[in-house]
Amino acid sequence: MKKRIHLAFDFSWTHVETQWRLPGSWLDRQHPNIGMFEEVARVAERGGLDMIFFGDSTGIPSTWQDSIEDAVSYGVAWPRFEMSPWITAMSRVTHHLGFGLTYASTFMHPFYTARLLNSLDHITNGRIAFNVITSQRKADYANYGYDELVDHNERYERLEEFIDVCHRLWDSVAPDAFVWDRKTGMVADPAKVKAINHTGKFFKVKGPLSVVPSPQVHPVIIQAGGSPRGTRAAAHVADHVFGLTKSIPLMQQQRNDLDKALVAEARDPQKVGILWSSRAIVGETEAEAQALRETMIADVPLGAVGAWLSHNTGYDMSQLPPRFSLKELNDRIVAANASPVGFVSLLAKQHGETAEIERDEFFQYALRASTGYNITFAGTAGKLADQMEEMFEATGSRGGFMLSIAPGSPRAIMLNIVDQLVPELKRRERYRTTYEGKTLRDNLAE
């Protein structure tokens, strides 16, 4: 039997979006509205997808020109809601579809987070995933009282302890602790409800968690660390990893690095998938799909690109000189404790670590990264299935793809995935024909 490709919709404000301007978009004056989210959930479940994923950041991008003006003007990484209430609504119109919710361990407390996720796992009957992030964005930090980013390695130390505490809290009440004995009046067995008495570098938590164990007990943990330190953290905490689609050799390197880190943690690499962040535009013809892909980079203002890139690198790209070294720029990003493996690092690997680049050329590359153009599969269902199979097999046949869908994009972009790409993957025996598991964890293990 062929190994199955898993698919999820990434319904975040991930990129600089332009497709909401096209005919057939969900846009209205109340955008986004609950009806849109409910419809997306129904369509995703009809397509047999594993989950809808919601990435998050809580600050409006402000690093570019030390202002939120361009981000506000062009809808860069905003508006963004606290998604837990919306997930509750979507779960009521579906039965199998999972939901990925994002919180930053840098800002949150594990007791509150563990309790919230337990409640959501009950409401959804075991369909919650927790995407735990550290955050590298200055606007987020400013909203939580920080003047600068926390040290890169320290962020991951906190993340590891955060998830360790969550796991202990989820385990602090045994699955069979509650007896509800009408005759004796006993609600739960005290011997099966234990304090955790955790005292660590970042957290002090007595416990136990004041809840009934949820269907999954532990929600599925997703983590996106791609740096050497982030990869070690992912191996320690993650059930599945969120990776950026890039050249196949670089994807293979990430898979190999993760496998080594998993072995070092005494974990089985075969049980941890990578969901590659991608976009998919399916057309009846190649020309139709490619034309729609070109709309992604049409008439995108420089300010929107700069706001996105500066927000995600922690460096004000408006300060770039006419010509500069990619290595020097990435060194500055690393020195600011932002991501050492983001867009600039990948560009340096493409052109050479010491390469110099013109400012205008740099922003042309940034345009394609900020809109998701460079990670977009575009073509007929058969062509996209070929590309996905190639990447899936080259990276160990474990995991699948997280397909970014702009919240305001035309319905046809999502419907074509479900109605054309999914049937093609089924024809190739690469995709489920029905949900077989009772929980999200079960379905991701298929």
XYZ file of C-alpha atoms in Angstrom, residues 130-350:
221
model
C -1.544 23.044 19.252
C 0.979 24.894 17.083
C 3.474 26.142 19.632
C 5.722 28.996 18.494
C 8.348 31.209 20.111
C 7.658 34.407 18.093
C 10.357 36.439 16.384
C 8.297 39.537 15.671
C 8.955 42.836 17.411
C 5.328 43.976 17.195
C 4.233 40.912 19.177
C 6.868 41.484 21.844
C 5.861 45.131 22.269
C 2.299 44.074 23.128
C 3.579 41.887 25.979
C 5.911 44.424 27.579
C 9.213 43.551 25.877
C 11.506 46.176 24.360
C 13.594 43.639 22.400
C 13.387 40.037 21.238
C 14.354 37.370 23.747
C 17.561 35.456 22.967
C 16.954 32.870 20.220
C 18.180 29.835 22.177
C 16.435 30.914 25.365
C 13.130 31.114 23.512
C 13.437 27.445 22.618
C 14.450 26.482 26.146
C 11.253 28.112 27.376
C 9.217 26.375 24.653
C 10.541 22.953 25.675
C 9.783 23.534 29.342
C 6.377 24.971 28.428
C 5.325 21.804 26.565
C 6.833 19.533 29.223
C 4.667 21.278 31.831
C 1.582 21.042 29.604
C 2.128 17.290 29.186
C 2.479 16.794 32.930
C -0.678 18.819 33.520
C -2.653 16.829 30.936
C -1.469 13.677 32.700
C -2.156 14.981 36.226
C -5.710 13.617 36.169
C -5.832 9.954 35.148
C -8.235 8.998 32.335
C -10.221 6.824 34.749
C -10.084 9.199 37.735
C -13.755 10.220 37.528
C -16.233 7.641 38.855
C -19.424 9.647 39.508
C -20.690 7.020 41.975
C -24.302 7.937 42.836
C -24.389 5.571 45.809
C -21.262 6.759 47.606
C -21.244 10.302 46.258
C -17.654 9.956 45.068
C -16.863 12.139 42.074
C -13.244 11.162 41.481
C -10.551 9.001 43.037
C -8.051 11.283 44.855
C -5.288 8.750 44.241
C -5.606 9.442 40.516
C -5.434 13.254 40.739
C -1.896 14.427 41.448
C -0.130 17.769 41.748
C 2.865 18.115 39.441
C 4.877 20.492 41.701
C 6.962 21.748 38.795
C 9.761 24.211 39.478
C 11.899 25.057 36.467
C 13.889 27.860 34.889
C 10.821 29.614 33.484
C 7.741 28.246 35.275
C 6.573 27.237 38.718
C 3.324 25.268 38.567
C 1.719 23.248 41.353
C -1.186 21.600 39.487
C -3.068 19.374 39.001
C -5.140 20.540 36.035
C -8.709 21.144 37.160
C -10.426 19.345 34.281
C -11.670 16.008 32.972
C -9.095 14.380 30.636
C -10.013 15.100 27.020
C -10.493 12.624 24.136
C -6.885 12.902 22.932
C -5.562 13.599 26.474
C -2.701 15.459 24.759
C -3.670 17.559 21.720
C -1.465 17.055 18.664
C 1.644 19.245 19.015
C 2.943 21.038 15.905
C 6.176 23.024 15.853
C 7.992 24.825 13.047
C 11.576 25.180 14.238
C 13.968 25.068 11.275
C 17.219 26.380 12.783
C 19.546 23.850 14.458
C 18.184 24.865 17.874
C 14.618 24.923 16.580
C 15.033 21.449 15.095
C 16.170 20.091 18.462
C 13.145 21.682 20.096
C 10.822 20.207 17.456
C 12.307 16.764 18.078
C 11.645 17.192 21.790
C 8.029 18.412 21.627
C 6.409 17.912 18.224
C 4.105 15.192 16.951
C 4.368 16.759 13.498
C 6.553 19.536 12.119
C 5.549 22.515 9.990
C 8.227 23.082 7.304
C 8.724 25.629 4.529
C 8.637 24.312 0.971
C 11.955 25.034 -0.761
C 14.276 23.168 -3.112
C 14.100 19.396 -2.707
C 17.734 19.125 -1.495
C 17.049 21.668 1.268
C 13.822 19.883 2.216
C 15.716 16.591 2.355
C 18.322 18.218 4.570
C 15.618 19.408 6.971
C 14.086 15.925 7.051
C 17.495 14.338 7.718
C 18.350 16.874 10.427
C 14.992 16.261 12.109
C 15.428 12.479 11.950
C 18.828 12.714 13.655
C 17.384 14.962 16.354
C 14.474 12.570 16.905
C 16.835 9.639 17.335
C 18.807 11.686 19.872
C 15.522 12.109 21.774
C 14.919 8.330 21.594
C 11.912 8.907 19.334
C 10.895 7.056 16.160
C 11.371 9.315 13.086
C 8.813 7.256 11.167
C 6.072 8.569 13.443
C 6.806 12.296 12.989
C 5.662 13.852 9.718
C 6.574 17.165 8.142
C 3.715 19.213 6.728
C 5.287 21.401 4.051
C 3.896 24.927 3.792
C 2.759 25.456 0.189
C 0.076 27.024 -1.937
C -1.886 25.263 -4.669
C -3.678 26.743 -7.678
C -5.483 24.085 -9.682
C -6.782 24.859 -13.155
C -8.520 22.986 -15.928
C -5.518 23.985 -18.042
C -1.921 24.911 -17.291
C -2.472 28.389 -18.744
C -5.479 29.043 -16.522
C -3.575 28.100 -13.358
C -0.460 30.072 -14.288
C -2.503 33.172 -15.092
C -4.102 33.000 -11.662
C -0.687 32.555 -10.058
C 0.507 35.761 -11.745
C -2.284 37.710 -10.039
C -0.525 37.006 -6.735
C 2.275 39.453 -7.601
C 0.291 41.952 -9.652
C 0.272 45.540 -8.374
C 1.691 44.716 -4.930
C 2.987 47.938 -3.310
C 6.601 48.056 -2.145
C 5.359 49.117 1.294
C 3.383 45.883 1.663
C 6.419 43.769 0.760
C 8.649 45.770 3.081
C 6.191 45.557 5.970
C 5.889 41.758 5.611
C 9.623 41.147 5.240
C 10.663 43.485 8.053
C 8.033 41.975 10.377
C 9.290 38.451 9.723
C 13.014 39.184 9.902
C 13.096 41.731 12.719
C 15.085 44.147 10.552
C 13.845 47.373 8.935
C 14.385 46.690 5.243
C 13.736 50.337 4.381
C 17.288 50.986 5.674
C 18.950 48.807 3.029
C 21.673 50.510 0.951
C 21.639 50.349 -2.883
C 23.928 47.287 -2.764
C 24.761 44.975 0.124
C 25.999 41.545 1.153
C 23.400 38.874 1.923
C 25.664 37.418 4.609
C 25.997 40.786 6.336
C 22.229 41.257 6.264
C 21.555 37.788 7.660
C 24.171 38.343 10.378
C 22.270 41.453 11.448
C 19.013 39.480 11.544
C 20.629 36.766 13.674
C 22.169 39.392 15.963
C 18.681 40.788 16.576
C 17.609 37.293 17.769
C 15.207 36.873 14.838
C 15.093 33.863 12.502
C 18.472 32.625 11.217
C 16.815 30.372 8.594
C 14.234 32.621 6.977
C 13.955 34.300 3.589
C 17.369 36.033 3.656
C 19.175 32.843 4.683
C 17.518 30.877 1.870
C 18.398 33.606 -0.618
C 22.018 33.479 0.538
C 22.083 29.708 -0.013
C 20.706 30.250 -3.509
